[in-house]
CSV table of C-alpha atoms in Angstrom, one decimal:
chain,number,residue,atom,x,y,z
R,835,UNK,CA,-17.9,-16.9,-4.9
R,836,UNK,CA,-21.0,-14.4,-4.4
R,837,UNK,CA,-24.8,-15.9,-4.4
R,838,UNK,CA,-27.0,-12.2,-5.3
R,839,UNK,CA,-30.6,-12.0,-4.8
R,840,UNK,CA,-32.9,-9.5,-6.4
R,841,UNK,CA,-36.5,-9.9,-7.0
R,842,UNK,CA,-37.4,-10.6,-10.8
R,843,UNK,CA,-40.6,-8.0,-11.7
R,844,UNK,CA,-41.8,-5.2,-9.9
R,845,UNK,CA,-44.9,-2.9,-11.1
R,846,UNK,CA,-45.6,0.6,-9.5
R,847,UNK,CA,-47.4,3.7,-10.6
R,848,UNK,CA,-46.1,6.9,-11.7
R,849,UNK,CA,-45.4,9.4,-9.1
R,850,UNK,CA,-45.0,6.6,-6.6
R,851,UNK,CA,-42.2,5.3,-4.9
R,852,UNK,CA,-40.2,1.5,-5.2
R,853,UNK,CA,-37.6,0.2,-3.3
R,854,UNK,CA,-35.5,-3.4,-5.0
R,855,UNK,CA,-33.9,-5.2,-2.7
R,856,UNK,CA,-30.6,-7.2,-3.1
R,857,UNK,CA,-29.0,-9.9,-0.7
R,858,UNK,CA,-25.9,-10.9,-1.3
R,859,UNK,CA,-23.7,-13.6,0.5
R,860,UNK,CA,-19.7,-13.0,-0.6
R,861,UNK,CA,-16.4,-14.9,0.0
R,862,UNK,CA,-15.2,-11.3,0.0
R,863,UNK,CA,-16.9,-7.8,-0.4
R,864,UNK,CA,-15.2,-4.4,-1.6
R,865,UNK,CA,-18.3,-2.9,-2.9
R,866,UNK,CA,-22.2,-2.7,-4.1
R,867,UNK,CA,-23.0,-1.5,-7.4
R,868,UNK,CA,-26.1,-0.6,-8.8
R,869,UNK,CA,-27.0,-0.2,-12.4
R,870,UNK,CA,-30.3,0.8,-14.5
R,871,UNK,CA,-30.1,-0.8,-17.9
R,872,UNK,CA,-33.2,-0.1,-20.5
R,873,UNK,CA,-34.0,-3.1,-23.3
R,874,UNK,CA,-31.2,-3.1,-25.9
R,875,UNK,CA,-29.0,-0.4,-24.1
R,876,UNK,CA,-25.7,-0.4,-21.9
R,877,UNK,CA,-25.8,-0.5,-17.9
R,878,UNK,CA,-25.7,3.1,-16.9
R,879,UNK,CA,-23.9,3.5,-13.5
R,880,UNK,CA,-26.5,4.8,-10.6
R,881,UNK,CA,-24.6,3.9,-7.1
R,882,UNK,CA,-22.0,3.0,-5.4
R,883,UNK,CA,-22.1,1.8,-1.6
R,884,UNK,CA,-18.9,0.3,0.5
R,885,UNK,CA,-19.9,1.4,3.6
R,886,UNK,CA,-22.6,0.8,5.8
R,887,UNK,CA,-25.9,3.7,5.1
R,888,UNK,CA,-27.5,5.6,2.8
R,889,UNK,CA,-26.4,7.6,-0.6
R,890,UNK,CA,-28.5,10.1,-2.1
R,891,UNK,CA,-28.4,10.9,-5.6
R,892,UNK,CA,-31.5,13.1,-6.5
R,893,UNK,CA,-34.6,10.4,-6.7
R,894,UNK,CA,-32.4,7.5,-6.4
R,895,UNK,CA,-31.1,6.6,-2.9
R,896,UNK,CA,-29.3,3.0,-2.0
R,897,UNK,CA,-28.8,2.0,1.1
R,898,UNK,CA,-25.6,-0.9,2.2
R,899,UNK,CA,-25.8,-3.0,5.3
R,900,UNK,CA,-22.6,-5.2,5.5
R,901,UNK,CA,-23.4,-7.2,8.5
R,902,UNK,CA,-26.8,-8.4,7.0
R,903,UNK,CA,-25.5,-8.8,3.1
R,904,UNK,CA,-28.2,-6.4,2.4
R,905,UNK,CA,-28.9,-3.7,0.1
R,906,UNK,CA,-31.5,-1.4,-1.2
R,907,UNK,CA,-32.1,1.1,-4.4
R,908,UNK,CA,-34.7,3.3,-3.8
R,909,UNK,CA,-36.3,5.1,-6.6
R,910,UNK,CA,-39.3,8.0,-6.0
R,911,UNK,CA,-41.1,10.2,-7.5
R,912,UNK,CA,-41.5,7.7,-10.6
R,913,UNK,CA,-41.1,8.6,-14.1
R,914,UNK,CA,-42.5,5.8,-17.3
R,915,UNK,CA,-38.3,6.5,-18.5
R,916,UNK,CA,-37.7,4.7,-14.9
R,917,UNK,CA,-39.0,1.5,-16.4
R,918,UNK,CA,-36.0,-0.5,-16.9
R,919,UNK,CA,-34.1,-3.2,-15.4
R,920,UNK,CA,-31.9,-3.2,-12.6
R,921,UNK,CA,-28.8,-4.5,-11.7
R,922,UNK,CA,-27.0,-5.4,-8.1
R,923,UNK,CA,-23.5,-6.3,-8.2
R,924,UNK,CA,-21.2,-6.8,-5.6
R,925,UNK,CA,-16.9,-6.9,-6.2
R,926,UNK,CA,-15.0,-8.9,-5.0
R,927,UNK,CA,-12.4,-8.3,-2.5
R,928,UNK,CA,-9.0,-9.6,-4.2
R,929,UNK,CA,-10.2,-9.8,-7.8
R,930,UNK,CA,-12.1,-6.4,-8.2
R,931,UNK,CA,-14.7,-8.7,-10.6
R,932,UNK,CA,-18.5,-7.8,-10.5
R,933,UNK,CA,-20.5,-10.8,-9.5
R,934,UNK,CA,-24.3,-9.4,-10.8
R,935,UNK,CA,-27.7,-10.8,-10.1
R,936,UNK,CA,-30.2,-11.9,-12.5
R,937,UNK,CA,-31.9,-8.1,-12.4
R,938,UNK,CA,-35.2,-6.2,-11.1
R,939,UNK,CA,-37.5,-5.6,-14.0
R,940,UNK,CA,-39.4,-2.5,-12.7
R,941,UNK,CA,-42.3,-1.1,-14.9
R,942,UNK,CA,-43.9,2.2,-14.4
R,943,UNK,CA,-47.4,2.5,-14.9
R,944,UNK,CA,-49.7,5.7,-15.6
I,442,UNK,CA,-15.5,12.2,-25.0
I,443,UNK,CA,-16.5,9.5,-26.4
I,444,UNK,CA,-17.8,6.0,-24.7
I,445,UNK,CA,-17.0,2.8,-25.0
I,446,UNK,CA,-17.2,1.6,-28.4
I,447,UNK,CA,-18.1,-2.2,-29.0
I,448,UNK,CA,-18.2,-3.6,-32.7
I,449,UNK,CA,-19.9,-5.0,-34.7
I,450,UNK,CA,-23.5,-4.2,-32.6
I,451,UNK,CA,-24.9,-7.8,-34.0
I,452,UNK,CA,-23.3,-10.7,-35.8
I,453,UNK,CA,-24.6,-14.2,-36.8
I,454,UNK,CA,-22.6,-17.3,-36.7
I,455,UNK,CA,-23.2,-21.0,-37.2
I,456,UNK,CA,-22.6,-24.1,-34.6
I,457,UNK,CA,-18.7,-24.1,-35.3
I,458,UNK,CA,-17.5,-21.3,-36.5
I,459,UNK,CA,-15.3,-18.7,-34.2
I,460,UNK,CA,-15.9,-15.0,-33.8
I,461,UNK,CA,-14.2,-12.0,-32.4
I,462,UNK,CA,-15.8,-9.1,-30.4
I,463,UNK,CA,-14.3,-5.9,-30.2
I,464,UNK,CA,-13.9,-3.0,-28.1
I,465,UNK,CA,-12.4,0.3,-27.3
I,466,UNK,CA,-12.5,1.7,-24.1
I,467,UNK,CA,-13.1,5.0,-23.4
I,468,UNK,CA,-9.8,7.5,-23.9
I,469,UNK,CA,-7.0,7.1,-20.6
I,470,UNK,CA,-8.7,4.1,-19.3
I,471,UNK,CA,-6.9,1.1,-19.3
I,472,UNK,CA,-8.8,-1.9,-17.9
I,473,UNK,CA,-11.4,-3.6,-20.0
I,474,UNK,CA,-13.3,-6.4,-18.7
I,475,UNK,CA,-16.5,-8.5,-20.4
I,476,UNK,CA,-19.0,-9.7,-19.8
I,477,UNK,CA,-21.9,-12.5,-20.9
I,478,UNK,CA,-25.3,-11.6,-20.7
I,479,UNK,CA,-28.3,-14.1,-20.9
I,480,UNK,CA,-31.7,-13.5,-19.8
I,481,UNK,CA,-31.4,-16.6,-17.9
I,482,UNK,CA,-28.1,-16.2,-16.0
I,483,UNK,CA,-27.5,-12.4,-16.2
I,484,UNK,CA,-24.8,-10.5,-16.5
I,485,UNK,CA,-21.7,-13.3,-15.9
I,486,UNK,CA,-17.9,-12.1,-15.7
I,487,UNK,CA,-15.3,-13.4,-18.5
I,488,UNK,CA,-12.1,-11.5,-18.0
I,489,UNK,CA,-10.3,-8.5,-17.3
I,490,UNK,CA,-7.8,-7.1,-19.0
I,491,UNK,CA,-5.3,-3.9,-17.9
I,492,UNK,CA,-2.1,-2.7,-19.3
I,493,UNK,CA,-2.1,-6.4,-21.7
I,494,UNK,CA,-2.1,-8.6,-18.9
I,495,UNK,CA,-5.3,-10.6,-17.9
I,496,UNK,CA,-5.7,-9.7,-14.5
I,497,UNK,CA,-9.3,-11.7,-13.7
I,498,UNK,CA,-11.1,-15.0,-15.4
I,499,UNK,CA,-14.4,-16.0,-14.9
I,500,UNK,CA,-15.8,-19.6,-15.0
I,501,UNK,CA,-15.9,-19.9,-18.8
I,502,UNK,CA,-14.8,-22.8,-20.7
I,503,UNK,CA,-11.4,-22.1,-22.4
I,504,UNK,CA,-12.9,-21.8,-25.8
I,505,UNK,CA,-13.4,-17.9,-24.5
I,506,UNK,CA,-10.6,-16.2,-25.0
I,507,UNK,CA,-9.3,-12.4,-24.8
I,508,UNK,CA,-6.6,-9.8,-25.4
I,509,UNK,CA,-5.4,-6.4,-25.1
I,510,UNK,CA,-3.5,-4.3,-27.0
I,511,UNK,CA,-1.0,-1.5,-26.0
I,512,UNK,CA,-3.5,1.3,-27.0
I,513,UNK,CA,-6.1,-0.6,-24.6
I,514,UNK,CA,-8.6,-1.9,-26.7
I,515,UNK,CA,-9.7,-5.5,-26.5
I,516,UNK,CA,-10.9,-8.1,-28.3
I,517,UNK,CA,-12.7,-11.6,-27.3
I,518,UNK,CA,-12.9,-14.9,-29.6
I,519,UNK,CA,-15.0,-17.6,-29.0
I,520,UNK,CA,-14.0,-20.7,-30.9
I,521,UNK,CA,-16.4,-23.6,-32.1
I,522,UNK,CA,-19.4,-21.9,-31.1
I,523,UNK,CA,-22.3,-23.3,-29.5
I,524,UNK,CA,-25.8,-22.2,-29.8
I,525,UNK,CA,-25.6,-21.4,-25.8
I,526,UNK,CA,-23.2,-19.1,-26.8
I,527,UNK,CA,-26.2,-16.9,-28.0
I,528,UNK,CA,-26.2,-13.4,-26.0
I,529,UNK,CA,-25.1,-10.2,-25.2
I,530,UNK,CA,-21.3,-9.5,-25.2
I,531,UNK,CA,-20.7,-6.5,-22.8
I,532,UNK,CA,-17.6,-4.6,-22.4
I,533,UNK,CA,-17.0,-2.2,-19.4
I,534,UNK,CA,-13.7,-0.2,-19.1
I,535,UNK,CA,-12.2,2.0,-16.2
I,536,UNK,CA,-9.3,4.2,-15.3
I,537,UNK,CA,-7.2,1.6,-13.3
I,538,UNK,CA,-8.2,-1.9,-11.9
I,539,UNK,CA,-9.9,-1.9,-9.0
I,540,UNK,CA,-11.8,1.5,-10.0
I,541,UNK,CA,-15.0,1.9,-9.2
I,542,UNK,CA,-15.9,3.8,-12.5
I,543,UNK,CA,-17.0,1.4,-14.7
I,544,UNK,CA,-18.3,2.4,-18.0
I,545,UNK,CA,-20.4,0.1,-20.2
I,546,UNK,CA,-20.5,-0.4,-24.2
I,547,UNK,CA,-23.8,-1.2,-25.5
I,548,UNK,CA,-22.6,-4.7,-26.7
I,549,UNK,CA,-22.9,-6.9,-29.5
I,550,UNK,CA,-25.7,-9.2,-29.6
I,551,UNK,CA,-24.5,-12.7,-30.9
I,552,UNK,CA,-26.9,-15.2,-32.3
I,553,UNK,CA,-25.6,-18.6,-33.0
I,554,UNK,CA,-27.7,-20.7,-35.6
């Protein structure tokens, strides 16, 4: 099975920059997901990581280290629409599932 | 093109009854899987469904239940519901299984009084 970690709440202020970590520990890994999801809306797709570094994507970055079960979204130059929750999943090897954690709840200040 | 289409957006039941979700996946894609969503436990995998077949199950008792149909939509019924069973139904689809583009419906918020 897969055991995810994220941090519940984070607060920052606009213009600044936050970084939501996610361990994960995996009977079987074939990918990271990350996904932003605002109150009452669908999960929007923001990354995708199955090797080891970084991806940039504009003011989102995320960041996979396989060795350590560790990964990273990075989000900067902060916007209040970045308030939202987000979500770290990891698929499984054999049966392609998503196994998510409980999500980041980052709000943007002003 | 249109996104993935998941009906109805809320629905009330009582202890008991059954209900069934739907959803349509977005055009060509074949694979639909579900999701639970609590704000306790998160986002928690059901099943997967591509080309009819179930392909994936999650730890859910058996009173979940799915299927697909050969122009890809799915449905999910939960029989003899509980009030646990209160949450948010997500669908995602994708091209093929194993696709990394997954594409979410906004759900269908089920409250079970």
């Amino acid at each position: 099975g897969q055991n995810i970690d994220q941090p519940t709440e984070m607060t920052a202020t606009e213009g600044a920059i936050v970084q939501i970590n996610c361990t994960y520990q995996t009977s079987g890994f074939n990918g990271l997901f990350w996904y932003q999801q605002h109150a009452g809306e669908a999960p929007t797709f923001l990354s995708y990581n199955v090797l080891d570094g970084l991806e940039e994507k504009g003011r989102f970055s995320s960041f996979l280290s396989r060795s350590k079960g560790y990964s990273y979204l990075l989000l900067k130059e902060l916007q209040m629409k970045d308030s939202a929750s987000y979500l770290c999943a990891v698929r499984g090897l054999n049966d392609y599932k998503l196994s998510f954690g409980a999500g980041t709840t980052v709000t943007v200040r002003a | 093109k249109a996104g993935v289409t998941q009906t109805p957006r809320y629905l009330i039941k009582t202890r008991g009854q059954q209900v069934t979700l739907s959803c349509s996946p977005i055009s060509g894609h074949r694979s639909v899987s579900w999701y639970q969503q609590t704000p306790g436990q998160g986002l928690q995998f059901l099943f997967e469904y591509f080309s009819e077949t179930q392909r994936n199950k999650g730890n859910f008792p058996g009173r979940f239940s799915g299927r697909q149909f050969s122009n890809s939509r799915s449905e999910m019924n939960v029989s003899t519901l509980e009030l646990g069973d209160s949450a948010l139904y997500l669908c995602a689809s994708s091209p093929l299984t194993g696709n990394v583009n997954y594409t979410f419906g906004s759900g269908t918020r089920l409250t079970v009084v």
